[in-house]
Amino acid sequence: MATECIVAKYRIETALELERVAEGIAGEQSSGTFLPVPGETEELKARARARVVAIRELESVAGPSLPGGRLGEAGRYRRAEVTLSFPMANLGTNLVTLMATVCGNLYELAEHTGCKLLDLELPDAFAARYPGPQFGIEGTRELAGVRGRPIIGTIVKPSVGLTPDQTAALVRMLGEAGIDFIKDDELMANPPHSPLAERVKAVLRVIDELADRTGKRVMYAFNISDEVEWMLRHHDLVVEAGGTCVMVSIHAVGLAGLLELRRRSRLPIHGHRNGWGMLTRHPLLGVEFGAWQKIWRLAGVDHLHVNGLKNKFWEPDDSVVRSIESCLAPLYAPPGPACPVMPVVSSGQWGGQAPETYRRTRTIDLLYVAGGGIMAHPGGPASGVRALREAWEAAVAGVPLEDYAREHGALRETLAKFGGLRERGGEA
Amino acid sequence: MATECIVAKYRIETALELERVAEGIAGEQSSGTFLPVPGETEELKARARARVVAIRELESVAGPSLPGGRLGEAGRYRRAEVTLSFPMANLGTNLVTLMATVCGNLYELAEHTGCKLLDLELPDAFAARYPGPQFGIEGTRELAGVRGRPIIGTIVKPSVGLTPDQTAALVRMLGEAGIDFIKDDELMANPPHSPLAERVKAVLRVIDELADRTGKRVMYAFNISDEVEWMLRHHDLVVEAGGTCVMVSIHAVGLAGLLELRRRSRLPIHGHRNGWGMLTRHPLLGVEFGAWQKIWRLAGVDHLHVNGLKNKFWEPDDSVVRSIESCLAPLYAPPGPACPVMPVVSSGQWGGQAPETYRRTRTIDLLYVAGGGIMAHPGGPASGVRALREAWEAAVAGVPLEDYAREHGALRETLAKFGGLRERGGEA
C-alpha cells in the first residue's frame, strides 16, 4: 500500500510563483514542517511528502478571487491546474482523514487567492474497507419495479407543515397517478407536527393498499436525517413497516454519520445534497461535484442529487451534465468495482428537458423528479406522470416532443402549459 | 414550542428586488410551494412559513459576486443584511435539520448572487436535547491543571510520518520543557505507520512517567477522526490508558458523528476545523464563524480552533477576534446555559501576538498553540515554553514585551529571534 497514491487535482489562483505555491500546498497537507524537528529525516520526507505531479497554467487576471492572499510583484493573479499525489500510507484507508487531507487547511493558505478541488483518484485499497452503495441503480430499479426508463418521482409539498394523514392523502393521489417514487422534503424529518413514526405508518399503509390493488409498490424516501441513534431507530422502523428507501441530508449528517447508517442499513440511501451550493458555487473555492461524489459513494449513498438541465437554481447545464456522468462513471479503474449511484435529477423539471438530458448523457438510469410538471398538469397528476413518461419515450426514440405529442395527449397538454418555460428558470 | 423561533441573519447580494429575494429564501426554506397543493391551507402557511423580520440595505456593486444569478433591470447588485425567523415547530430540536434549514438549498438560488449566514439565535429548547460541551473551559483547566493563564500547547510535527516511538520521544522533550498541551496533526489519525493504539500506548507511557516525576500531567489530544465505530473504540482506548483528550476534524466527521461521540465521550473533545476556509473565505458565500460555532457547541465540542492574530493563513485579525469572542459568549440568552468552549489560538503564534490578543479579547481562557516559537527557541523548547508564559504575563500586566523582556531572558531571546516577523505572515 505504501506505494499507492491518492491523486487530487486543484484549480488555484495566486500572485506568487506557481511552483512555490503548489509545493506549499503539498507540504501543508503532508509532512510539511517550517522548521527541522527531531525525527524528520530524509527517509521520512521521501516517504510522507506529497508530490506535485503536474502544473498546467491557465489564464491570469488583474484582481484576486478571494481575500487574504499575499501580494506578488507582478500584480497579476495566475491560475493553474495543479495535480498533487499523496502517499496512501499517510492516512491508510481512513475516509475522514482523506477529507481532511484533500479538503482541509489548504483553503486557508494566504499563498493563494483561490483553490478548488476538481478531481480525485483513489486507490483500490478503499474498496476493501468501504463497500460503496448497497443498492445503487440495479437494486433501486429492482425495489421500485421500474425497467427500461427513468424512475419518475416527485416530492411532498408543501415542504413542511403537513400532518402524517395529509402526507398520506397526497401519497394516495400520487400513487393512483402511477408515480414510481416519492420523497420527503429535506426540511421535514421528525418535527412535532409530523413525527416520523406516525408518518411512516400512515404513508406505508397507503402504499400497501395501492400495492395490493395495482401490483405496484411506490418507493418512498423517508427523511431520517438526525443524530445517529435516531437515524438507526427510524431506519429500523421503516424496514419493519415494509418501506423501501430512507433519505438523509448528507452534508448536515456528515461522513461518519452516513457511514454508520450505511453499515447498518437494509435500504437504499437517498442522498440529498442541500448545502452543496456553499461548497461549489464559487469557481475558485471549494469542490467540484466530480471529486465530491466519490467520497459520498464510498460512504455508501445509493442516490445522489445533481439538479437538472434548465433548473431553477444557479447551476449551468454543463455542470449538471458532468455531475450525471460522474455518478455513472466507475468509482475505481477496472477491474475495481464500478459502484455507480443513481443520479437524482430535479429542480424545475417538467419533461421538456428530457430530450436534451438524454442527448447529452445517453442514459435512462435517472431518478427524474418533477413537482409542478405532475401536480399542475391540466389533466391532473395521472396525466402529469404519463406526460413525463411520454417525454422520455420521445427523448430515447429521438423523436421531437412536438411530433410525439401528436399521438400522446398527456404530453401535448404539458407542452401547451409548460412549453413556454423553456428558458432557464422556468418555475415548473 | 410552536411560538418559538430560530432567527438567522444573512448577508445577501442580488440584482432583483430585495424584498422579493428575502421572501423567496424564506419560502424556499420553509413551507414554500410554487403551486397550491391539497393540504396547503392558510392555517398551514401561517404556522409553517418563515418570516422576513428585517432587511437592512448595504452598498451596491457593479458586478455579481457569484455566477448563475438572475439579471436585474438596473444592472446593479444590491447587498443587504436580511433577518429571517423560522418556526421552531418546523423542525423540532433536530440539529441536523436545523443545518439543512439555515445552511441548505438557499445557497443554490438563482435569485441571489451571494448569500452568507452571519448569525443564528437558537431557542432554549435545544438546551434540553443537546448538552453542549461536557468539559468546556473549566473542565479542560481542571484536567490540564492550568489556572490563571492561557494553556500553552503545541503540535506534533512533522504532520505525518513519525512512528509512535518517535512521537513519544517528541512528547518527552516537550513535556520536560513544561508544555501543558500537545495535539496530533489533523492529517494523522490512525495510519499504518502510526496505529492509534500503539501511539496512545507509547505517548501515555511517557506522559505517565513525566507526571510521576514532575506532578504535571500533559494533556494530549489524540486524533481519533474516523467512522463512528472506530472513533468510539479509540476513545475508549484513550480513556483506559489514562488520556485526557481526544481530537476530531469536525467537518470531515460531520454533525451526526460528532454528536454520537459526545453522547459516549468521557473526555474533552478538541474540535479541529480544517476545511473551514472553504465555508467562509468568500465574503458572500457560506457561513461566518459566529453562527457556525453555535451548531458545533450544541453538538458538544469542548475546544474549537479559531486561528490567531497575525496568523500565517488568510484570515484578518478582526475576524479572529470575533471568533474568540463568539466561543466565550453565552450560547443561550440568560438564564439559559452559557456553554462556553475553549478557543484554540494557533497558526504562526510565537508569543509576540499575546499583548494584542489580550488587549482585544481581554481573556486568558485560551488554548494558545505555538510550533516554531517553542521548538526553534534559541534556548531550546523549555525556554520556548517559558517565553510564551512570559509573553502572556506581560500581556495581562499591560507591560510592553520589550520592557518585560529586560528581566525575562527567555522572552528576550524570543523577541530577538522572532521580533522581526511582526507583520502578518510571519513564519514562526
Coordinates of C-alpha atoms in Angstrom, one line a residue, chain A residues 1 20 27-41 44 47-49 65-70 88-97 99-101 103-114 129-130 157-163 166 170 173 185-193 223-231 249 251-260 263 272-283 285-287 292 307 311-315 371-373 375-376 417-418 424-428, chain B residues 1 20 27-41 44 47-49 65-70 88-97 99-101 103-114 129-130 157-163 166 170 173 185-193 223-231 249 251-260 263 272-283 285-287 292 307 311-315 371-373 375-376 417-418 424-428:
Chain A
M1 CA 0.0 0.0 0.0
R20 CA 6.2 27.5 -5.0
G27 CA 3.8 20.4 2.1
E28 CA 1.0 21.8 4.3
Q29 CA -1.2 18.7 3.5
S30 CA 1.5 16.2 4.2
S31 CA 4.8 16.1 6.1
G32 CA 5.5 19.8 5.9
T33 CA 7.3 21.5 8.8
F34 CA 8.5 25.0 8.8
L35 CA 11.5 24.1 10.9
P36 CA 13.5 20.9 11.2
V37 CA 12.4 18.8 14.1
P38 CA 13.9 15.6 15.6
G39 CA 12.7 12.6 13.6
E40 CA 12.2 14.5 10.4
T41 CA 14.7 12.6 8.4
L44 CA 10.6 10.3 6.3
R47 CA 8.0 8.5 2.3
A48 CA 5.4 11.0 3.5
R49 CA 5.8 14.1 1.4
S65 CA -10.9 36.0 -6.4
L66 CA -10.6 35.6 -2.6
P67 CA -9.4 37.9 0.1
G68 CA -6.4 37.5 2.3
G69 CA -3.9 36.4 -0.3
R70 CA -0.3 37.5 -0.4
M88 CA -1.7 6.4 0.7
A89 CA 0.4 5.3 3.7
N90 CA -0.1 8.8 5.2
L91 CA -3.7 8.0 6.1
G92 CA -4.4 4.4 5.4
T93 CA -8.0 3.9 4.3
N94 CA -9.4 6.5 6.7
L95 CA -12.1 8.3 4.7
V96 CA -12.5 11.0 7.3
T97 CA -8.7 11.7 7.2
M99 CA -11.3 14.6 3.5
A100 CA -9.0 16.4 6.0
T101 CA -6.1 15.8 3.6
C103 CA -10.2 19.4 1.6
G104 CA -8.6 20.6 4.8
N105 CA -6.4 23.5 5.8
L106 CA -5.3 24.2 2.3
Y107 CA -8.2 26.6 1.7
E108 CA -6.8 28.9 4.4
L109 CA -3.4 29.4 2.9
A110 CA -2.5 33.0 2.2
E111 CA -0.3 31.9 -0.6
H112 CA -3.3 31.5 -2.9
T113 CA -6.4 33.6 -3.7
G114 CA -8.4 30.6 -4.9
R129 CA -12.8 -1.1 3.5
Y130 CA -15.8 0.8 2.1
K157 CA -45.1 19.7 -1.0
P158 CA -45.6 22.0 1.0
S159 CA -42.0 21.4 2.2
V160 CA -43.1 21.5 5.9
G161 CA -46.4 21.7 7.7
L162 CA -48.4 18.7 6.5
T163 CA -49.6 16.1 9.1
Q166 CA -52.2 14.9 4.9
L170 CA -51.1 13.1 -1.1
M173 CA -53.3 10.7 -5.0
D185 CA -38.7 17.4 1.7
E186 CA -35.2 17.9 3.2
L187 CA -36.7 20.3 5.7
M188 CA -39.1 17.7 7.0
A189 CA -37.6 14.9 9.1
N190 CA -39.1 14.3 12.5
P191 CA -41.0 17.5 13.5
P192 CA -43.7 17.7 16.2
H193 CA -46.4 18.1 13.6
N223 CA -36.1 11.7 5.6
I224 CA -34.4 10.2 8.7
S225 CA -31.7 12.9 8.9
D226 CA -30.9 13.2 12.6
E227 CA -28.2 12.1 15.1
V228 CA -27.0 8.5 14.7
E229 CA -29.2 6.8 17.3
W230 CA -32.4 8.3 15.8
M231 CA -31.4 7.7 12.2
S249 CA -29.1 15.3 4.1
H251 CA -23.8 17.4 4.4
A252 CA -25.8 18.1 7.6
V253 CA -25.4 14.4 8.7
G254 CA -21.8 14.2 7.7
L255 CA -19.5 11.5 6.6
A256 CA -19.1 9.5 9.9
G257 CA -22.9 9.5 10.5
L258 CA -23.6 8.4 6.9
L259 CA -21.1 5.6 7.1
E260 CA -22.7 4.4 10.4
R263 CA -23.1 -0.1 7.9
H272 CA -29.8 14.9 -0.6
R273 CA -27.0 17.4 -1.1
N274 CA -28.6 20.5 0.4
G275 CA -25.9 22.9 1.4
W276 CA -23.9 21.9 -1.7
G277 CA -24.1 25.4 -3.2
M278 CA -21.9 26.7 -0.4
L279 CA -19.2 24.2 -1.3
T280 CA -19.2 24.8 -5.1
R281 CA -20.9 27.9 -6.4
H282 CA -17.7 30.0 -6.5
P283 CA -15.4 28.9 -9.3
L285 CA -13.3 27.9 -3.8
G286 CA -14.4 24.5 -2.5
V287 CA -15.0 21.4 -4.6
W292 CA -17.0 15.2 -4.1
N307 CA -30.0 19.3 -10.1
N311 CA -33.0 24.0 -13.4
K312 CA -34.4 26.8 -11.3
F313 CA -31.2 27.1 -9.4
W314 CA -27.9 28.8 -10.3
E315 CA -26.2 25.8 -11.9
G371 CA -43.1 18.7 -8.9
G372 CA -45.3 21.1 -10.9
G373 CA -45.0 19.1 -14.1
M375 CA -49.2 18.3 -9.8
A376 CA -50.2 21.1 -12.1
K417 CA -48.9 24.5 -20.4
F418 CA -45.1 24.5 -19.7
R424 CA -33.6 28.6 -17.7
G425 CA -35.5 29.5 -14.6
G426 CA -38.9 28.1 -15.6
E427 CA -40.9 27.8 -12.5
A428 CA -42.5 24.4 -13.3
Chain B
M1 CA -42.6 25.4 21.4
R20 CA -38.8 39.6 -3.2
G27 CA -40.3 30.4 1.3
E28 CA -37.7 28.0 -0.1
Q29 CA -36.5 27.1 3.4
S30 CA -40.0 26.7 4.9
S31 CA -43.4 25.9 3.5
G32 CA -42.8 27.3 0.0
T33 CA -44.7 25.7 -2.9
F34 CA -44.7 27.1 -6.3
L35 CA -48.2 25.8 -6.9
P36 CA -51.1 25.3 -4.5
V37 CA -51.4 21.7 -3.4
P38 CA -54.0 19.9 -1.4
G39 CA -53.5 20.5 2.3
E40 CA -51.7 23.8 1.8
T41 CA -54.1 25.9 3.8
L44 CA -50.6 25.8 7.5
R47 CA -47.9 28.2 11.1
A48 CA -45.0 27.0 9.0
R49 CA -43.9 29.9 6.8
S65 CA -20.0 38.1 -6.6
L66 CA -21.2 34.6 -7.6
P67 CA -22.2 33.1 -11.0
G68 CA -25.6 31.9 -12.1
G69 CA -27.7 34.8 -10.7
R70 CA -30.7 36.3 -12.5
M88 CA -39.3 26.1 15.8
A89 CA -42.1 23.7 15.1
N90 CA -40.9 23.1 11.5
L91 CA -38.1 21.0 12.7
G92 CA -38.4 20.5 16.4
T93 CA -34.9 20.2 18.1
N94 CA -33.4 18.2 15.2
L95 CA -29.9 19.8 14.9
V96 CA -29.2 18.1 11.6
T97 CA -32.4 19.5 10.1
M99 CA -28.4 22.8 9.4
A100 CA -30.5 21.8 6.4
T101 CA -32.8 24.7 7.2
C103 CA -27.5 26.3 5.5
G104 CA -29.4 24.2 2.9
N105 CA -30.7 24.8 -0.6
L106 CA -30.7 28.5 -0.2
Y107 CA -27.2 28.8 -1.5
E108 CA -28.3 27.5 -4.8
L109 CA -31.0 30.1 -5.6
A110 CA -30.5 32.0 -8.8
E111 CA -32.4 34.9 -7.3
H112 CA -29.2 36.0 -5.5
T113 CA -25.5 36.3 -6.4
G114 CA -24.3 36.0 -2.8
R129 CA -31.9 17.9 24.0
Y130 CA -28.2 18.8 23.4
K157 CA 5.4 17.9 13.7
P158 CA 6.1 16.7 11.0
S159 CA 2.4 16.4 10.4
V160 CA 2.6 12.8 9.2
G161 CA 5.3 10.2 9.1
L162 CA 6.6 9.8 12.7
T163 CA 6.3 6.4 14.3
Q166 CA 9.3 9.0 17.6
L170 CA 8.9 14.3 21.0
M173 CA 11.1 16.5 25.1
D185 CA -1.8 16.8 13.5
E186 CA -5.2 16.7 11.7
L187 CA -3.6 14.7 8.9
M188 CA -2.5 12.0 11.4
A189 CA -5.2 9.8 12.8
N190 CA -4.7 6.0 12.5
P191 CA -2.2 5.4 9.6
P192 CA -0.3 2.2 9.1
H193 CA 3.0 3.9 10.2
N223 CA -6.8 12.5 16.7
I224 CA -9.5 9.8 16.6
S225 CA -11.2 11.2 13.4
D226 CA -12.7 8.2 11.7
E227 CA -16.1 6.4 11.2
V228 CA -18.2 6.1 14.4
E229 CA -17.3 2.6 15.5
W230 CA -13.5 3.4 15.3
M231 CA -13.9 6.8 17.0
S249 CA -11.8 17.1 12.4
H251 CA -16.2 19.0 9.2
A252 CA -14.8 15.7 7.9
V253 CA -16.5 13.7 10.7
G254 CA -19.7 15.7 10.5
L255 CA -22.5 16.6 12.9
A256 CA -24.1 13.2 13.5
G257 CA -20.8 11.5 14.0
L258 CA -19.7 14.2 16.5
L259 CA -22.9 14.0 18.4
E260 CA -22.5 10.3 18.7
R263 CA -23.0 11.1 23.7
H272 CA -10.3 20.9 14.6
R273 CA -12.0 23.0 11.9
N274 CA -9.9 22.0 8.9
G275 CA -11.9 22.6 5.7
W276 CA -13.3 25.8 7.3
G277 CA -11.7 28.0 4.7
M278 CA -14.0 26.6 2.1
L279 CA -17.1 27.6 4.1
T280 CA -16.1 31.1 4.9
R281 CA -13.3 32.6 2.9
H282 CA -15.6 34.3 0.4
P283 CA -17.4 37.3 1.9
L285 CA -20.8 32.7 0.4
G286 CA -21.1 30.2 3.2
V287 CA -21.1 31.0 6.9
W292 CA -21.2 28.2 12.8
N307 CA -6.7 30.8 14.1
N311 CA -1.7 34.2 11.6
K312 CA 0.0 32.6 8.6
F313 CA -3.4 31.9 7.0
W314 CA -5.6 34.3 5.0
E315 CA -7.8 35.4 8.0
G371 CA 5.1 25.5 17.0
G372 CA 8.3 27.3 16.0
G373 CA 8.0 29.7 18.9
M375 CA 10.8 24.3 19.0
A376 CA 13.0 26.9 17.5
K417 CA 14.7 35.8 17.1
F418 CA 11.0 36.3 16.1
R424 CA 1.2 39.2 9.0
G425 CA 2.5 36.0 7.6
G426 CA 5.5 35.6 9.9
E427 CA 6.6 32.0 9.5
A428 CA 7.2 31.3 13.2

